[in-house]
Coordinates of C-alpha atoms and ligand atoms in Angstrom, one line a residue:
M1 CA -7.7 9.6 -21.0
I2 CA -7.1 9.7 -17.3
V3 CA -8.7 7.9 -14.3
A4 CA -8.3 10.0 -11.2
K5 CA -8.7 8.5 -7.7
F6 CA -9.1 10.9 -4.8
G7 CA -8.3 9.7 -1.3
G8 CA -10.2 10.5 2.0
S9 CA -8.1 13.6 2.9
S10 CA -8.7 15.0 -0.6
L11 CA -12.5 14.9 0.1
A12 CA -12.6 15.6 3.9
D13 CA -14.6 18.8 3.7
A14 CA -16.2 21.3 1.2
A15 CA -12.9 23.2 0.7
Q16 CA -11.2 19.9 -0.4
F17 CA -14.1 19.1 -2.7
K18 CA -13.6 22.5 -4.4
K19 CA -9.9 21.7 -4.9
V20 CA -10.9 18.3 -6.5
K21 CA -13.3 20.1 -8.9
T22 CA -10.6 22.5 -9.9
I23 CA -8.2 19.6 -10.6
V24 CA -10.9 17.7 -12.6
D25 CA -11.9 20.8 -14.6
M26 CA -8.2 21.6 -15.3
N27 CA -7.8 18.7 -17.6
P28 CA -10.7 17.4 -19.8
E29 CA -8.9 14.1 -20.0
R30 CA -9.8 13.4 -16.4
K31 CA -13.0 11.5 -17.3
Y32 CA -13.5 8.8 -14.7
I33 CA -13.2 9.7 -11.0
V34 CA -13.0 7.3 -8.1
P35 CA -13.5 8.8 -4.7
S36 CA -12.9 7.5 -1.1
A37 CA -15.1 8.4 1.8
P38 CA -14.4 11.7 3.7
G39 CA -11.2 11.3 5.8
K40 CA -9.8 13.3 8.6
R41 CA -10.0 17.1 8.4
G42 CA -7.0 17.3 10.8
P43 CA -5.4 15.5 13.6
G44 CA -7.9 14.1 16.1
D45 CA -10.8 14.1 13.6
D46 CA -12.7 11.0 12.6
K47 CA -12.7 9.2 9.3
I48 CA -16.2 8.4 8.0
T49 CA -15.2 4.8 7.4
D50 CA -14.1 4.4 11.1
L51 CA -17.4 5.9 12.3
L52 CA -19.4 3.5 10.0
Y53 CA -17.5 0.5 11.4
A54 CA -18.2 1.8 14.9
A55 CA -21.9 2.1 14.1
H56 CA -22.0 -1.4 12.8
K57 CA -20.3 -2.7 15.9
A58 CA -22.7 -1.0 18.2
A59 CA -25.6 -2.3 16.2
A60 CA -24.3 -5.8 16.3
E61 CA -24.0 -5.5 20.1
Q62 CA -27.6 -4.3 20.3
K63 CA -26.3 -0.9 21.5
S64 CA -27.5 2.5 20.4
F65 CA -25.9 3.7 17.2
R66 CA -28.1 6.5 16.1
H67 CA -25.8 9.2 17.5
L68 CA -23.0 7.8 15.3
L69 CA -25.2 7.9 12.1
E70 CA -26.2 11.4 13.0
R71 CA -22.6 12.5 13.2
I72 CA -21.8 10.9 9.8
Q73 CA -24.9 12.5 8.3
A74 CA -24.0 15.9 9.7
R75 CA -20.6 15.7 7.9
Y76 CA -22.2 15.0 4.5
V77 CA -24.9 17.6 5.0
E78 CA -22.3 20.2 5.9
I79 CA -20.3 19.5 2.8
A80 CA -23.4 19.4 0.5
D81 CA -24.8 22.6 1.9
E82 CA -21.6 24.5 1.4
L83 CA -21.3 23.2 -2.1
G84 CA -25.0 23.9 -2.9
V85 CA -25.7 20.2 -3.7
E86 CA -29.1 18.8 -2.9
M87 CA -29.3 15.2 -1.8
D88 CA -31.8 13.2 0.2
F89 CA -29.5 12.3 3.1
A90 CA -32.5 11.8 5.5
G91 CA -33.8 9.0 3.3
E92 CA -30.3 7.5 2.8
F93 CA -29.6 7.4 6.5
A94 CA -33.0 6.0 7.3
R95 CA -32.2 3.1 4.9
I96 CA -28.8 2.6 6.5
E97 CA -30.3 2.5 10.0
A98 CA -32.9 0.0 8.9
Q99 CA -30.2 -2.2 7.3
L100 CA -28.0 -2.1 10.4
K101 CA -31.0 -3.0 12.6
A102 CA -31.7 -5.9 10.3
G103 CA -28.1 -7.3 10.7
A104 CA -26.3 -5.9 7.7
S105 CA -22.6 -6.8 7.4
P106 CA -19.6 -4.6 8.4
D107 CA -18.7 -4.4 4.7
Y108 CA -22.2 -3.0 3.9
A109 CA -21.8 -0.4 6.7
A110 CA -18.3 0.7 5.6
S111 CA -19.2 0.9 1.9
R112 CA -21.8 3.5 2.6
G113 CA -19.0 6.1 3.1
E114 CA -17.9 5.8 -0.5
Y115 CA -21.4 5.2 -1.8
L116 CA -22.7 8.5 -0.5
N117 CA -19.5 10.4 -1.2
G118 CA -19.6 9.2 -4.8
Q119 CA -23.1 10.5 -5.3
L120 CA -22.2 13.8 -3.6
L121 CA -19.2 14.2 -5.8
A122 CA -21.1 13.2 -9.0
N123 CA -23.8 15.7 -8.2
Y124 CA -21.2 18.4 -7.6
L125 CA -19.2 17.7 -10.7
G126 CA -22.4 17.2 -12.8
V127 CA -21.2 13.8 -13.9
P128 CA -23.2 10.4 -13.9
F129 CA -22.8 8.2 -10.9
V130 CA -22.1 4.4 -11.3
D131 CA -22.6 2.3 -8.2
A132 CA -19.6 0.1 -7.7
A133 CA -21.9 -2.7 -6.6
R134 CA -22.9 -3.0 -10.3
V135 CA -19.4 -3.2 -11.7
V136 CA -16.9 -4.5 -9.1
R137 CA -17.6 -8.2 -8.7
F138 CA -16.6 -10.4 -5.7
S139 CA -17.0 -14.1 -5.3
A140 CA -19.2 -15.6 -2.6
D141 CA -16.0 -16.1 -0.5
G142 CA -15.2 -12.4 -0.7
R143 CA -12.4 -12.4 -3.3
L144 CA -12.2 -10.0 -6.2
M145 CA -13.2 -11.5 -9.5
E146 CA -10.8 -9.4 -11.6
E147 CA -11.7 -10.5 -15.1
E148 CA -15.5 -10.3 -14.5
T149 CA -14.9 -6.8 -13.0
N150 CA -12.8 -5.7 -15.9
A151 CA -15.5 -6.7 -18.4
L152 CA -18.3 -5.1 -16.4
I153 CA -16.6 -1.8 -15.9
A154 CA -15.5 -1.7 -19.6
E155 CA -19.0 -2.4 -20.8
T156 CA -20.8 0.0 -18.4
L157 CA -18.4 2.9 -19.0
S158 CA -18.3 2.4 -22.8
D159 CA -21.7 4.2 -22.8
L160 CA -20.5 7.0 -20.5
R161 CA -18.2 9.7 -21.5
R162 CA -17.6 10.6 -17.9
A163 CA -18.5 9.0 -14.6
V164 CA -17.9 8.9 -10.8
I165 CA -17.4 5.3 -9.5
P166 CA -17.0 5.1 -5.7
G167 CA -14.0 3.2 -4.4
F168 CA -13.5 0.5 -1.8
Y169 CA -16.5 -1.8 -2.5
G170 CA -18.3 -4.0 -4.9
A171 CA -20.8 -6.8 -4.6
E172 CA -21.3 -10.5 -5.1
E173 CA -23.5 -11.6 -8.0
D174 CA -26.6 -11.5 -5.7
G175 CA -25.9 -7.9 -4.6
T176 CA -24.3 -8.7 -1.3
I177 CA -21.9 -5.8 -0.6
R178 CA -18.2 -6.6 -0.2
T179 CA -15.2 -4.3 0.4
F180 CA -11.5 -4.5 -0.1
S181 CA -9.2 -4.2 2.9
R182 CA -8.6 -0.8 4.3
G183 CA -7.3 1.8 1.9
G184 CA -8.9 -0.2 -1.0
S185 CA -10.1 2.7 -3.1
D186 CA -6.7 2.6 -4.6
V187 CA -7.5 -0.8 -5.9
S188 CA -10.9 0.3 -7.3
G189 CA -9.1 3.2 -9.1
A190 CA -6.6 0.8 -10.6
L191 CA -9.4 -1.6 -11.8
V192 CA -11.2 1.3 -13.5
A193 CA -8.0 2.5 -15.1
R194 CA -7.3 -1.0 -16.5
A195 CA -10.9 -1.5 -17.8
V196 CA -11.0 1.8 -19.7
N197 CA -7.3 1.4 -20.8
A198 CA -6.4 4.8 -19.3
D199 CA -3.2 6.6 -20.4
V200 CA -2.5 7.3 -16.7
Y201 CA -4.0 6.3 -13.4
E202 CA -3.7 9.4 -11.2
N203 CA -3.8 8.7 -7.4
W204 CA -4.5 12.0 -5.6
T205 CA -3.6 12.1 -2.0
D206 CA -2.1 14.4 0.6
V207 CA 1.6 13.7 -0.1
T208 CA 3.6 14.9 -3.1
G209 CA 4.7 11.4 -4.1
F210 CA 7.3 9.0 -2.8
R211 CA 10.5 10.3 -1.2
M212 CA 13.9 8.8 -1.6
A213 CA 14.1 8.1 2.2
D214 CA 11.8 8.3 5.1
P215 CA 11.5 12.0 6.0
R216 CA 11.5 11.2 9.7
I217 CA 15.1 10.1 9.2
V218 CA 16.1 12.4 6.3
P219 CA 13.9 15.5 6.7
D220 CA 14.8 17.0 3.3
A221 CA 14.6 13.7 1.4
Q222 CA 13.9 14.5 -2.3
Y223 CA 10.8 13.3 -4.1
I224 CA 11.2 10.5 -6.6
A225 CA 10.1 11.7 -10.0
T226 CA 10.0 8.3 -11.8
I227 CA 10.1 4.9 -10.3
T228 CA 9.4 1.5 -11.8
Y229 CA 6.7 -0.9 -10.5
R230 CA 9.5 -3.3 -9.5
E231 CA 11.5 -0.8 -7.6
L232 CA 8.3 0.3 -5.9
R233 CA 7.6 -3.2 -4.8
E234 CA 11.1 -3.5 -3.3
L235 CA 10.7 -0.3 -1.4
S236 CA 7.2 -0.9 -0.2
Y237 CA 8.1 -4.3 1.0
M238 CA 10.6 -2.6 3.2
G239 CA 8.2 -0.2 4.6
A240 CA 7.6 2.7 2.2
T241 CA 3.9 2.9 1.8
V242 CA 1.7 5.3 -0.1
L243 CA -0.4 3.0 -2.2
H244 CA -2.5 -0.1 -1.3
E245 CA -0.3 -3.1 -2.2
E246 CA -2.9 -4.6 -4.5
A247 CA -3.5 -1.5 -6.5
V248 CA -0.3 -2.1 -8.4
F249 CA -1.3 -5.3 -10.2
P250 CA -4.2 -4.3 -12.5
V251 CA -2.4 -1.3 -13.9
R252 CA 1.0 -2.8 -14.0
K253 CA -0.3 -5.7 -16.0
A254 CA -2.0 -3.3 -18.5
G255 CA 1.2 -1.2 -18.8
I256 CA -0.6 1.9 -17.4
P257 CA 1.6 4.3 -15.3
T258 CA 0.4 5.4 -11.9
N259 CA 0.9 9.0 -11.0
I260 CA 0.9 9.9 -7.3
R261 CA -0.2 13.5 -6.9
N262 CA -1.0 15.9 -4.1
T263 CA -4.5 17.5 -4.0
N264 CA -3.0 20.3 -1.9
D265 CA -0.2 21.0 -4.3
P266 CA -1.6 20.2 -7.8
K267 CA 1.1 21.9 -9.7
H268 CA 3.7 19.4 -8.5
P269 CA 4.1 16.5 -10.9
G270 CA 4.4 14.0 -8.1
T271 CA 5.9 10.5 -8.6
M272 CA 5.3 8.6 -11.8
I273 CA 5.4 4.8 -11.5
R274 CA 6.0 3.1 -14.8
A275 CA 6.5 -0.5 -16.0
S276 CA 10.0 0.5 -17.2
A277 CA 12.2 3.5 -17.2
G278 CA 15.6 4.4 -18.4
P279 CA 18.4 4.2 -15.8
D280 CA 19.5 7.7 -16.5
D281 CA 16.3 9.6 -16.0
A282 CA 16.5 8.9 -12.3
G283 CA 19.2 11.6 -11.9
H284 CA 20.8 9.5 -9.2
V285 CA 22.3 6.0 -9.1
I286 CA 19.8 5.0 -6.6
T287 CA 16.0 5.5 -6.6
G288 CA 15.2 5.2 -3.0
I289 CA 16.1 3.7 0.5
A290 CA 13.7 2.0 2.8
G291 CA 14.0 -0.3 5.8
H292 CA 12.9 -1.3 9.1
K293 CA 13.8 -2.7 12.5
G294 CA 12.7 -5.9 14.2
F295 CA 14.6 -8.7 12.5
S296 CA 16.5 -11.7 13.8
I297 CA 19.2 -13.8 12.2
V298 CA 19.4 -17.5 12.8
S299 CA 22.8 -18.7 11.7
V300 CA 23.3 -22.4 11.2
E301 CA 26.9 -23.6 10.9
K302 CA 28.1 -27.0 9.8
D303 CA 31.4 -28.0 8.2
M304 CA 30.9 -29.3 4.7
M305 CA 27.4 -28.1 4.6
N306 CA 27.8 -27.2 1.0
A307 CA 28.2 -30.9 0.1
E308 CA 25.1 -32.0 1.8
L309 CA 22.2 -32.3 -0.6
G310 CA 18.9 -30.9 0.8
F311 CA 20.6 -29.0 3.7
G312 CA 18.9 -25.7 2.9
R313 CA 15.5 -27.2 2.4
R314 CA 15.6 -29.0 5.8
V315 CA 16.7 -25.8 7.6
L316 CA 13.8 -23.9 6.0
Q317 CA 11.4 -26.8 6.8
A318 CA 12.0 -26.1 10.5
F319 CA 10.7 -22.5 10.0
E320 CA 7.9 -23.6 7.8
E321 CA 6.6 -26.1 10.4
Y322 CA 6.1 -23.2 12.8
G323 CA 4.6 -20.9 10.2
I324 CA 7.5 -18.5 10.0
N325 CA 8.3 -16.7 6.8
F326 CA 11.9 -16.1 5.9
E327 CA 13.0 -12.8 4.5
H328 CA 16.5 -13.4 3.4
L329 CA 19.0 -16.2 3.1
P330 CA 22.6 -14.9 3.1
T331 CA 24.6 -18.0 2.8
G332 CA 28.3 -19.0 3.0
I333 CA 30.1 -22.2 2.4
D334 CA 29.6 -23.6 5.8
T335 CA 27.0 -21.2 7.2
M336 CA 23.5 -20.5 6.3
C337 CA 21.7 -17.5 7.8
V338 CA 18.0 -17.2 7.9
V339 CA 16.7 -13.7 8.4
V340 CA 13.2 -13.6 9.9
H341 CA 10.9 -11.2 11.7
E342 CA 11.8 -11.1 15.4
K343 CA 8.2 -11.2 16.5
E344 CA 7.3 -14.2 14.3
L345 CA 10.3 -16.1 15.7
A346 CA 9.9 -15.2 19.4
P347 CA 7.1 -17.6 20.4
H348 CA 8.8 -20.6 18.6
R349 CA 12.5 -19.8 19.1
E350 CA 13.4 -22.9 21.1
D351 CA 11.3 -25.2 19.0
V352 CA 12.8 -24.0 15.8
I353 CA 16.4 -24.4 17.1
R354 CA 15.4 -27.9 18.3
R355 CA 14.0 -28.8 14.9
I356 CA 17.0 -27.5 13.0
T357 CA 19.2 -29.6 15.3
E358 CA 17.1 -32.7 14.6
L359 CA 16.9 -32.1 10.9
V360 CA 20.5 -31.2 9.9
Q361 CA 22.7 -32.0 13.0
P362 CA 24.5 -28.6 12.8
D363 CA 27.8 -27.8 14.6
Q364 CA 26.1 -24.7 15.9
V365 CA 22.9 -22.6 15.8
T366 CA 23.0 -19.0 17.0
V367 CA 20.3 -16.4 17.0
S368 CA 20.9 -12.7 17.1
D369 CA 18.1 -10.2 17.5
H370 CA 17.6 -6.4 17.1
L371 CA 18.6 -6.3 13.5
A372 CA 17.4 -3.6 11.1
L373 CA 17.3 -4.2 7.3
I374 CA 17.9 -1.5 4.8
A375 CA 17.1 -1.9 1.1
T376 CA 18.8 0.5 -1.3
V377 CA 17.0 0.2 -4.6
G378 CA 17.7 1.6 -8.0
R379 CA 17.4 0.5 -11.6
G380 CA 20.5 2.7 -12.2
M381 CA 22.7 0.5 -9.9
V382 CA 23.4 -2.2 -12.4
R383 CA 25.1 0.2 -14.8
N384 CA 27.2 1.9 -12.2
F385 CA 30.3 0.1 -11.3
G386 CA 31.2 0.2 -7.6
T387 CA 27.8 1.0 -6.2
A388 CA 28.1 -1.7 -3.5
A389 CA 31.6 -0.5 -2.6
R390 CA 30.3 3.1 -2.2
L391 CA 27.5 1.9 0.0
F392 CA 29.6 -0.2 2.3
T393 CA 32.3 2.5 2.6
A394 CA 29.7 5.1 3.5
I395 CA 28.2 2.9 6.2
S396 CA 31.6 1.9 7.7
A397 CA 32.8 5.4 7.6
Q398 CA 30.2 6.0 10.3
G399 CA 31.7 3.3 12.4
I400 CA 28.7 1.1 11.8
S401 CA 29.3 -2.6 11.2
I402 CA 27.3 -4.4 8.6
R403 CA 25.9 -7.7 9.9
T404 CA 24.5 -9.1 6.7
I405 CA 24.5 -8.3 3.0
D406 CA 22.2 -9.5 0.4
Q407 CA 22.2 -8.5 -3.2
G408 CA 19.6 -9.9 -5.6
S409 CA 21.0 -11.1 -8.8
S410 CA 18.8 -8.5 -10.6
E411 CA 21.1 -5.9 -9.1
L412 CA 18.1 -3.8 -8.5
N413 CA 18.7 -3.7 -4.8
I414 CA 21.3 -4.2 -2.1
I415 CA 20.0 -5.1 1.3
V416 CA 22.2 -4.7 4.4
G417 CA 21.5 -5.6 8.0
V418 CA 22.8 -3.4 10.8
D419 CA 22.1 -3.2 14.5
E420 CA 18.8 -1.4 15.2
D421 CA 20.7 1.3 17.1
D422 CA 22.6 2.1 13.9
F423 CA 19.6 2.1 11.6
E424 CA 19.0 5.9 11.2
A425 CA 22.7 6.7 10.9
A426 CA 23.1 4.1 8.2
V427 CA 20.1 5.4 6.2
K428 CA 21.5 8.9 6.4
A429 CA 25.0 7.7 5.3
I430 CA 23.5 6.0 2.3
Y431 CA 21.4 9.0 1.4
D432 CA 24.4 11.3 1.7
V433 CA 26.7 9.3 -0.4
F434 CA 24.3 8.7 -3.3
V435 CA 22.2 11.9 -3.3
R436 CA 24.2 14.7 -1.8
T437 CA 27.6 13.9 -3.3
Ligands
LIG1 N1 -12.5 4.6 3.1 C1 -11.8 3.3 3.1 C2 -10.8 3.3 4.3 O1 -10.8 4.2 5.1 C3 -11.1 3.0 1.8 C4 -10.1 4.0 1.3 O2 -10.0 5.1 1.9 O3 -9.4 3.8 0.4 O4 -10.1 2.4 4.4

């Protein structure tokens, strides 16, 4: 059995709704459907969720917001009319207007996008609607209560062969509406998939899956057929995003694969994300490349540093005191390098250097900026002798010097740091050596 989540662009207008119905009807295993609110129909268009937040803001500032609600209502009415679905939008919008006037929260306002879209889709598909406020439970401080939610969804859906459950929101015990962070319908879909123990969690969007490299750098980058949750995490951390970060946990824990699919190209199998996968089914030694710019390296040098107990801890303490996260710690015998986000370091640069000096009396502390980090990730790397050598050779053949290297002991990834100006050329070089040759 399949849980299928459809994102905002997949439900942006009536034509997209028709594609969604075709997809749902194509496989009777697609029993539980989780929709987002209508997204952009094209560049320059509005997302319903953004309009709802704008309406809330205007209401909170005692400004007029009726025109915004009218625009939102018109979008739903247009979709419903074209699909031949009857719904009492006038009544729904009168209620929303009254709630906003009475001081309803931004979460309430935003949730109406999914709430109404869920009903519209349920009507169109002829499937029961289950309000997420009944089954997705938040605590009074706005955190998801995952186990309660799991039990509520499982119990409610056990009576329903099929259902539409809107994404993005839920409610506290007393009915107060809460939402996830933006893009959170992915999380709702994952929670439903876990609760009904789906065979697959399908996440339908407007891209055909993950690509092996950013297409802005490698325009013809191949799609990744299979990736593990761990690899995905490494790549997303470095900037490759398709899924909401928190959507991974419920399904990963339950051993349910996530399949990224394209509503506009439903024949394409997309990317399958699994708990584990054989190293050989990747087809390439590497699974993907991701990276970004904007890092600094703080190098702390001191002779005999290796013999000084607590040296590393004290260096990191200086960063912690100023609330700066470290990303990597490439370390030699007498040097320790701390790689951090440039913009986190910038406001505290002098203070951090002063604290390091006080705490460990180094011989020298230097900072160099404008570093880009590139992660090359692949479960196949561990089996392939010489992967690191190929990677370094490919980069240096372009005349690019590598400023830092970090390889996790899992051998799932190799991270290199290069000058920002060399970032794109280095990504291309890595792609070429592992994918094109
Ligand atoms: N509609 C919400 C948003 O725009 C949630 C989602 O699309 O997943 O963030």
